[in-house]
């Protein structure tokens, strides 16, 4: 039996697919982030990427929790759900299970996604629903005005930690890999081209795509990522991961990463001891390698890895759910409520 | 062959009791199903510990199952039992207080060895001293007889001993004139992959029956005729199964996909188990990572156009509270089923209580009214679950459905409804672009449009921040907030315009009105009927709709000199009635993890009548 949703989808199936521009994805609401906030760039890049995805905008849903980043859905002219703290991933899971035909995006932050919503996040990742998770990491609580977050560096002095924070930070990429995510990437608000490329790859991935975006909070944590994002320091402090390519970095492209046992180390390509052929070559499909690369993150002697750590295929949860339903229908026939009510041991009283 | 006589009984209550590993729930359930097929009216009370396999022979490991059946209308599982089947000393000790004076005790003598007596805290063997002299005691070495029946099967003694509950069941089938065939059939399908166990259980069941027939110990067997129930086709059903089917029926009627987001919790998990079996109905069940994901996934599914449901018990509702508030704000239909248990905190997971009413009515931050409805018998869970869905969809609101462990696990015969004659549920998705506003309201119900993702041109955003009237945009204006708070409240209050008026069982005016809600129905009904038979002016009002209350409740209350409110809590409905109608209602409260006995309510009415 068809449901009301089936009927609706049948009616709208022929709806002509519009040619979009980024403007089509801008809602009529005034954007209310602080001037200079990194969120503006992420919003702009997302709106720029959306027209290229080939998805009608009425099929797109943005879901968020609470925090600065979570205002995001209000500014996208798609369907949107600004929910409660930490729960966006769980709400999005419900949406995707009910409607595998929708393109579902979660926008969250380091506090929303990894503190109050940590549990839902890891379970979404292991289930591998086809949902895109954009985690804006600014290493601070913005909307509650400046407390430290689960990604703040050790010793962080904030209003709630006047003597410095004493809890070790999460590394979002390692957390996601540990939760068996099938797609894990890192990008930066101040690198629009890279951000767009990663968003496209995430959109194309069949499964949960976890994208950590370094995002500058210019009010409460200004410059947290400047050594990775600013022109003068970027090249020497960031290594971009590219599939099938050796890990080379530096202003002069004169440094590389090689594996010493299981440990990555920086080597010079200038002194004649090592050449490009000695370097670690990235492979997005290698789960073991992904852990090693993600683990470089907080090591001061190593450049910060940015790009796609892992992109592998595994059946999605909703596909498996649909498969079981089809299997049951095939095996037992479409369920009939009257038959069910009268099934098993019954008796008649005259 | 011993001389046997047959005696006719109108009703009888039997309690099976043993170790939690002895299979007493299974024995009770089998006896119940066979009894139902014979056309008796019945009511059951499973009473089991929270531990899965508590240490053998201990008092806290005792599991019991009580069934009250008869040829008359049966409304409760029985205040006390007439027959106690005790598989060991601990089972006797724990359950003896439920046995009527002069009642029968059938014991497994093997369960009264020194070790068992010591574990049960008996100084001397009650079978040997005179402490049981006011009862009829039947001593049967069930363990030994079971072993004898299986001696040529080459089973380990441990495996063979597991069949002993079927011996007890067989004996009781003989004693109450019930056929063994339905259970034999069940054994055959249940153990089809384990032919040895199938054979052992079947043999032992029949051995128990034959033992009754041949032994000198039992001289009387009993006949309980079929009850005169309204004509039609019946089945036996537990409250949790009925609730699951009610949800499915509502989804089918509404032409929506049923989505259940749930986290396992006693005593609600059986609804999750039940719904998980119906994938061929298109039911989607999702065992979430926690209670919060249970409700939020259901809310997400509802946003996307499914009938979102979550099932839980009190501690789970506590965790779902924030999401319930969100559902109030975004005005999406979801149903929360609370199968209540003893609280607070983890409380008494396997025992019943109805102490979550105020949580259901008020347990959220801010002004967040939701409809609350409660079922009163196991079979009623079908209708109430169905009605919860209907209201949720019509008014675009979360609805709380209250049941409890006693209803959820208990069972009764159910006159199977005609699916085609169930009330109409016809939700509509908004598709017209012209004039669309996310918070534009239906004039009659005040519900907002359900515009689901996938609908071209209706892209919009919702969320937990206060909404501007009509547009649904975020809005912090003082006047708008007050307006919206009142509007959401009025939407829920308007449900009272369509729900049926409350009906009194008994005279419309008189001395005592007993007001109840939920699973106290059977006990109150029985107590009130006993008084009415004595000619006393006593009536019964049972409330299904707890928010909003039916419009005529005040009027009914004012027609009685006294209002008595029995509740399995310290007085929750009574607070609502006193506050709303300013009546000096009297409470009768029990929080022992057990349902009321009719006699307890009967006595309280007596007290009131005597002034």
PDB file of C-alpha atoms in Angstrom, chain A residues 1-5 7-9 11-12 15 20 27-29 32 56-63 66 71 73-85 87 89-102 116 119-121 123-124 126-127 129 317 321-322 324-326 328-330 332-350, chain B residues 33 36-40 182 185 227-236 245-246 248-249 252 254-257 259 277-290 292-293 296-301 303-306 322-323 326 330 332 382 413-414 416-420 427-431 451-465 467 473-474 476:
ATOM      1  CA  UNK A   1       0.000   0.000   0.000  1.00  0.00           C
ATOM      2  CA  UNK A   2       1.345   3.427  -0.844  1.00  0.00           C
ATOM      3  CA  UNK A   3       1.706   6.015   1.889  1.00  0.00           C
ATOM      4  CA  UNK A   4       0.925   9.717   1.706  1.00  0.00           C
ATOM      5  CA  UNK A   5       4.644  10.334   1.258  1.00  0.00           C
ATOM      6  CA  UNK A   7       1.791   9.850  -3.227  1.00  0.00           C
ATOM      7  CA  UNK A   8       3.533  13.167  -2.738  1.00  0.00           C
ATOM      8  CA  UNK A   9       6.761  11.906  -4.258  1.00  0.00           C
ATOM      9  CA  UNK A  11       3.192  13.903  -7.814  1.00  0.00           C
ATOM     10  CA  UNK A  12       6.425  15.843  -7.597  1.00  0.00           C
ATOM     11  CA  UNK A  15       8.813  18.650 -11.181  1.00  0.00           C
ATOM     12  CA  UNK A  20      20.293  27.108  -9.440  1.00  0.00           C
ATOM     13  CA  UNK A  27      17.018  32.580   2.694  1.00  0.00           C
ATOM     14  CA  UNK A  28      15.289  35.881   3.429  1.00  0.00           C
ATOM     15  CA  UNK A  29      16.660  35.970   6.994  1.00  0.00           C
ATOM     16  CA  UNK A  32      23.348  37.398  12.534  1.00  0.00           C
ATOM     17  CA  UNK A  56      16.535  19.951  -6.159  1.00  0.00           C
ATOM     18  CA  UNK A  57      16.533  22.293  -3.191  1.00  0.00           C
ATOM     19  CA  UNK A  58      13.202  21.034  -1.893  1.00  0.00           C
ATOM     20  CA  UNK A  59      14.981  17.732  -1.307  1.00  0.00           C
ATOM     21  CA  UNK A  60      17.640  19.273   0.906  1.00  0.00           C
ATOM     22  CA  UNK A  61      17.387  19.429   4.698  1.00  0.00           C
ATOM     23  CA  UNK A  62      19.804  21.186   7.027  1.00  0.00           C
ATOM     24  CA  UNK A  63      19.627  20.127  10.666  1.00  0.00           C
ATOM     25  CA  UNK A  66      22.545  24.736  19.481  1.00  0.00           C
ATOM     26  CA  UNK A  71      21.964  29.077  13.282  1.00  0.00           C
ATOM     27  CA  UNK A  73      19.833  26.358   8.656  1.00  0.00           C
ATOM     28  CA  UNK A  74      17.978  29.674   9.033  1.00  0.00           C
ATOM     29  CA  UNK A  75      20.176  31.135   6.329  1.00  0.00           C
ATOM     30  CA  UNK A  76      19.770  28.341   3.807  1.00  0.00           C
ATOM     31  CA  UNK A  77      16.687  28.453   1.605  1.00  0.00           C
ATOM     32  CA  UNK A  78      16.097  24.709   1.948  1.00  0.00           C
ATOM     33  CA  UNK A  79      14.174  22.730   4.530  1.00  0.00           C
ATOM     34  CA  UNK A  80      15.738  23.254   7.929  1.00  0.00           C
ATOM     35  CA  UNK A  81      15.483  22.186  11.537  1.00  0.00           C
ATOM     36  CA  UNK A  82      17.252  24.132  14.288  1.00  0.00           C
ATOM     37  CA  UNK A  83      16.854  21.724  17.156  1.00  0.00           C
ATOM     38  CA  UNK A  84      18.221  21.296  20.669  1.00  0.00           C
ATOM     39  CA  UNK A  85      21.716  21.031  22.009  1.00  0.00           C
ATOM     40  CA  UNK A  87      20.683  16.274  19.052  1.00  0.00           C
ATOM     41  CA  UNK A  89      22.667  14.062  14.455  1.00  0.00           C
ATOM     42  CA  UNK A  90      19.861  12.021  16.055  1.00  0.00           C
ATOM     43  CA  UNK A  91      17.128  14.112  14.442  1.00  0.00           C
ATOM     44  CA  UNK A  92      18.881  13.894  11.097  1.00  0.00           C
ATOM     45  CA  UNK A  93      19.101  10.117  11.517  1.00  0.00           C
ATOM     46  CA  UNK A  94      15.323   9.955  11.953  1.00  0.00           C
ATOM     47  CA  UNK A  95      14.794  12.108   8.873  1.00  0.00           C
ATOM     48  CA  UNK A  96      17.123   9.978   6.753  1.00  0.00           C
ATOM     49  CA  UNK A  97      15.658   6.673   7.936  1.00  0.00           C
ATOM     50  CA  UNK A  98      12.144   7.875   7.180  1.00  0.00           C
ATOM     51  CA  UNK A  99      13.152   9.466   3.892  1.00  0.00           C
ATOM     52  CA  UNK A 100      16.225   8.039   2.195  1.00  0.00           C
ATOM     53  CA  UNK A 101      15.381  10.222  -0.826  1.00  0.00           C
ATOM     54  CA  UNK A 102      16.372  13.424   1.002  1.00  0.00           C
ATOM     55  CA  UNK A 116      26.659  17.412  24.668  1.00  0.00           C
ATOM     56  CA  UNK A 119      27.068  10.068  21.891  1.00  0.00           C
ATOM     57  CA  UNK A 120      24.753  10.672  18.936  1.00  0.00           C
ATOM     58  CA  UNK A 121      27.691  11.689  16.754  1.00  0.00           C
ATOM     59  CA  UNK A 123      26.645   6.320  16.727  1.00  0.00           C
ATOM     60  CA  UNK A 124      25.729   8.126  13.517  1.00  0.00           C
ATOM     61  CA  UNK A 126      29.307   3.847  12.973  1.00  0.00           C
ATOM     62  CA  UNK A 127      25.834   3.365  11.436  1.00  0.00           C
ATOM     63  CA  UNK A 129      23.663   6.829   7.353  1.00  0.00           C
ATOM     64  CA  UNK A 317      22.102   2.024   7.429  1.00  0.00           C
ATOM     65  CA  UNK A 321      16.824  -0.995   6.598  1.00  0.00           C
ATOM     66  CA  UNK A 322      15.071  -0.747   3.246  1.00  0.00           C
ATOM     67  CA  UNK A 324      15.173  -5.841   5.277  1.00  0.00           C
ATOM     68  CA  UNK A 325      11.735  -4.341   4.710  1.00  0.00           C
ATOM     69  CA  UNK A 326      11.690  -5.464   1.063  1.00  0.00           C
ATOM     70  CA  UNK A 328      10.168  -9.241   4.709  1.00  0.00           C
ATOM     71  CA  UNK A 329       7.516  -8.097   2.241  1.00  0.00           C
ATOM     72  CA  UNK A 330       8.748 -10.543  -0.341  1.00  0.00           C
ATOM     73  CA  UNK A 332       5.636 -12.729   4.028  1.00  0.00           C
ATOM     74  CA  UNK A 333       3.637 -10.575   1.646  1.00  0.00           C
ATOM     75  CA  UNK A 334       2.517  -7.019   2.308  1.00  0.00           C
ATOM     76  CA  UNK A 335       1.229  -6.820   5.886  1.00  0.00           C
ATOM     77  CA  UNK A 336      -2.543  -6.879   6.344  1.00  0.00           C
ATOM     78  CA  UNK A 337      -3.844  -5.375   9.573  1.00  0.00           C
ATOM     79  CA  UNK A 338      -7.143  -7.291   9.633  1.00  0.00           C
ATOM     80  CA  UNK A 339      -5.288 -10.554   9.148  1.00  0.00           C
ATOM     81  CA  UNK A 340      -2.853  -9.716  11.899  1.00  0.00           C
ATOM     82  CA  UNK A 341      -5.620  -8.884  14.366  1.00  0.00           C
ATOM     83  CA  UNK A 342      -7.204 -12.243  13.685  1.00  0.00           C
ATOM     84  CA  UNK A 343      -3.982 -14.266  13.596  1.00  0.00           C
ATOM     85  CA  UNK A 344      -2.856 -16.935  16.043  1.00  0.00           C
ATOM     86  CA  UNK A 345      -5.145 -18.492  18.639  1.00  0.00           C
ATOM     87  CA  UNK A 346      -8.615 -16.990  18.446  1.00  0.00           C
ATOM     88  CA  UNK A 347     -12.052 -18.230  19.448  1.00  0.00           C
ATOM     89  CA  UNK A 348     -15.612 -17.289  18.732  1.00  0.00           C
ATOM     90  CA  UNK A 349     -18.326 -16.577  21.253  1.00  0.00           C
ATOM     91  CA  UNK A 350     -21.851 -16.769  19.882  1.00  0.00           C
TER      92      UNK A 350
ATOM     93  CA  UNK B  33      -3.655 -18.851  26.527  1.00  0.00           C
ATOM     94  CA  UNK B  36      -8.584 -17.921  26.980  1.00  0.00           C
ATOM     95  CA  UNK B  37      -9.261 -20.394  24.172  1.00  0.00           C
ATOM     96  CA  UNK B  38     -11.753 -22.165  26.444  1.00  0.00           C
ATOM     97  CA  UNK B  39     -13.731 -18.940  26.602  1.00  0.00           C
ATOM     98  CA  UNK B  40     -13.166 -17.938  30.211  1.00  0.00           C
ATOM     99  CA  UNK B 182      -2.605 -25.889  22.635  1.00  0.00           C
ATOM    100  CA  UNK B 185       1.308 -27.169  19.576  1.00  0.00           C
ATOM    101  CA  UNK B 227     -17.862 -16.771  30.397  1.00  0.00           C
ATOM    102  CA  UNK B 228     -20.807 -14.987  28.839  1.00  0.00           C
ATOM    103  CA  UNK B 229     -18.900 -12.387  26.901  1.00  0.00           C
ATOM    104  CA  UNK B 230     -20.355 -10.295  24.070  1.00  0.00           C
ATOM    105  CA  UNK B 231     -20.442 -12.334  20.851  1.00  0.00           C
ATOM    106  CA  UNK B 232     -17.611 -12.151  18.383  1.00  0.00           C
ATOM    107  CA  UNK B 233     -14.126 -13.381  17.719  1.00  0.00           C
ATOM    108  CA  UNK B 234     -11.691 -13.131  20.616  1.00  0.00           C
ATOM    109  CA  UNK B 235      -8.027 -13.422  21.241  1.00  0.00           C
ATOM    110  CA  UNK B 236      -5.885 -13.066  24.316  1.00  0.00           C
ATOM    111  CA  UNK B 245      -0.926  -3.058  17.213  1.00  0.00           C
ATOM    112  CA  UNK B 246      -2.786   0.157  18.025  1.00  0.00           C
ATOM    113  CA  UNK B 248       0.341   0.062  13.589  1.00  0.00           C
ATOM    114  CA  UNK B 249      -3.376   0.319  12.977  1.00  0.00           C
ATOM    115  CA  UNK B 252      -2.208   2.216   8.357  1.00  0.00           C
ATOM    116  CA  UNK B 254      -3.425   7.468   8.309  1.00  0.00           C
ATOM    117  CA  UNK B 255      -1.503   6.088   5.299  1.00  0.00           C
ATOM    118  CA  UNK B 256       1.748   6.937   7.026  1.00  0.00           C
ATOM    119  CA  UNK B 257       4.865   4.967   7.671  1.00  0.00           C
ATOM    120  CA  UNK B 259       8.651   4.949  12.702  1.00  0.00           C
ATOM    121  CA  UNK B 277       8.559  -8.189  13.729  1.00  0.00           C
ATOM    122  CA  UNK B 278       6.365  -6.239  11.313  1.00  0.00           C
ATOM    123  CA  UNK B 279       8.815  -5.095   8.681  1.00  0.00           C
ATOM    124  CA  UNK B 280       6.421  -6.469   6.058  1.00  0.00           C
ATOM    125  CA  UNK B 281       3.971  -3.798   7.208  1.00  0.00           C
ATOM    126  CA  UNK B 282       6.659  -1.239   6.390  1.00  0.00           C
ATOM    127  CA  UNK B 283       7.200  -0.513  10.087  1.00  0.00           C
ATOM    128  CA  UNK B 284      10.613   1.003  10.712  1.00  0.00           C
ATOM    129  CA  UNK B 285      12.053   0.291  14.137  1.00  0.00           C
ATOM    130  CA  UNK B 286      15.243   1.917  15.284  1.00  0.00           C
ATOM    131  CA  UNK B 287      16.996   0.817  18.449  1.00  0.00           C
ATOM    132  CA  UNK B 288      18.636   4.108  19.281  1.00  0.00           C
ATOM    133  CA  UNK B 289      21.815   4.757  21.271  1.00  0.00           C
ATOM    134  CA  UNK B 290      19.842   6.281  24.119  1.00  0.00           C
ATOM    135  CA  UNK B 292      17.122  10.990  23.764  1.00  0.00           C
ATOM    136  CA  UNK B 293      17.954   9.633  20.322  1.00  0.00           C
ATOM    137  CA  UNK B 296      14.620  12.885  18.558  1.00  0.00           C
ATOM    138  CA  UNK B 297      14.854  10.343  15.733  1.00  0.00           C
ATOM    139  CA  UNK B 298      11.074   9.950  15.967  1.00  0.00           C
ATOM    140  CA  UNK B 299      10.708  13.722  15.778  1.00  0.00           C
ATOM    141  CA  UNK B 300      12.994  13.835  12.749  1.00  0.00           C
ATOM    142  CA  UNK B 301      10.944  11.096  11.096  1.00  0.00           C
ATOM    143  CA  UNK B 303       9.271  16.211  10.288  1.00  0.00           C
ATOM    144  CA  UNK B 304       9.930  14.087   7.203  1.00  0.00           C
ATOM    145  CA  UNK B 305       6.339  12.794   7.044  1.00  0.00           C
ATOM    146  CA  UNK B 306       6.246   9.578   9.094  1.00  0.00           C
ATOM    147  CA  UNK B 322      13.803  18.393  26.464  1.00  0.00           C
ATOM    148  CA  UNK B 323      12.862  16.897  23.113  1.00  0.00           C
ATOM    149  CA  UNK B 326      10.995  20.924  21.200  1.00  0.00           C
ATOM    150  CA  UNK B 330       7.874  22.909  16.389  1.00  0.00           C
ATOM    151  CA  UNK B 332       5.018  18.107  14.992  1.00  0.00           C
ATOM    152  CA  UNK B 382      -4.945  -0.788  21.560  1.00  0.00           C
ATOM    153  CA  UNK B 413      -9.423 -11.735  26.268  1.00  0.00           C
ATOM    154  CA  UNK B 414     -10.066  -9.113  23.611  1.00  0.00           C
ATOM    155  CA  UNK B 416     -11.079  -8.326  18.039  1.00  0.00           C
ATOM    156  CA  UNK B 417     -12.088  -5.040  16.416  1.00  0.00           C
ATOM    157  CA  UNK B 418     -12.973  -4.658  12.761  1.00  0.00           C
ATOM    158  CA  UNK B 419     -10.056  -2.729  11.323  1.00  0.00           C
ATOM    159  CA  UNK B 420     -12.278  -1.077   8.735  1.00  0.00           C
ATOM    160  CA  UNK B 427      -3.763  13.752   7.946  1.00  0.00           C
ATOM    161  CA  UNK B 428      -2.866  15.906   4.973  1.00  0.00           C
ATOM    162  CA  UNK B 429       0.450  17.271   3.833  1.00  0.00           C
ATOM    163  CA  UNK B 430       0.409  20.862   2.715  1.00  0.00           C
ATOM    164  CA  UNK B 431       1.370  21.138  -0.949  1.00  0.00           C
ATOM    165  CA  UNK B 451       4.800  20.671   5.017  1.00  0.00           C
ATOM    166  CA  UNK B 452       7.332  17.936   4.583  1.00  0.00           C
ATOM    167  CA  UNK B 453      10.742  18.085   2.897  1.00  0.00           C
ATOM    168  CA  UNK B 454      10.414  17.057  -0.719  1.00  0.00           C
ATOM    169  CA  UNK B 455       7.543  19.458  -1.367  1.00  0.00           C
ATOM    170  CA  UNK B 456       8.614  22.001  -4.013  1.00  0.00           C
ATOM    171  CA  UNK B 457       8.255  25.619  -2.983  1.00  0.00           C
ATOM    172  CA  UNK B 458       7.520  25.046   0.694  1.00  0.00           C
ATOM    173  CA  UNK B 459      11.113  25.188   1.916  1.00  0.00           C
ATOM    174  CA  UNK B 460      11.039  26.542   5.457  1.00  0.00           C
ATOM    175  CA  UNK B 461      12.882  26.358   8.751  1.00  0.00           C
ATOM    176  CA  UNK B 462      11.597  25.344  12.151  1.00  0.00           C
ATOM    177  CA  UNK B 463      13.291  25.150  15.515  1.00  0.00           C
ATOM    178  CA  UNK B 464      13.171  25.475  19.271  1.00  0.00           C
ATOM    179  CA  UNK B 465      13.438  29.255  19.436  1.00  0.00           C
ATOM    180  CA  UNK B 467       8.250  31.467  16.694  1.00  0.00           C
ATOM    181  CA  UNK B 473      10.462  33.124  12.018  1.00  0.00           C
ATOM    182  CA  UNK B 474      12.561  33.469  15.169  1.00  0.00           C
ATOM    183  CA  UNK B 476      11.785  37.544  20.749  1.00  0.00           C
TER     184      UNK B 476
END
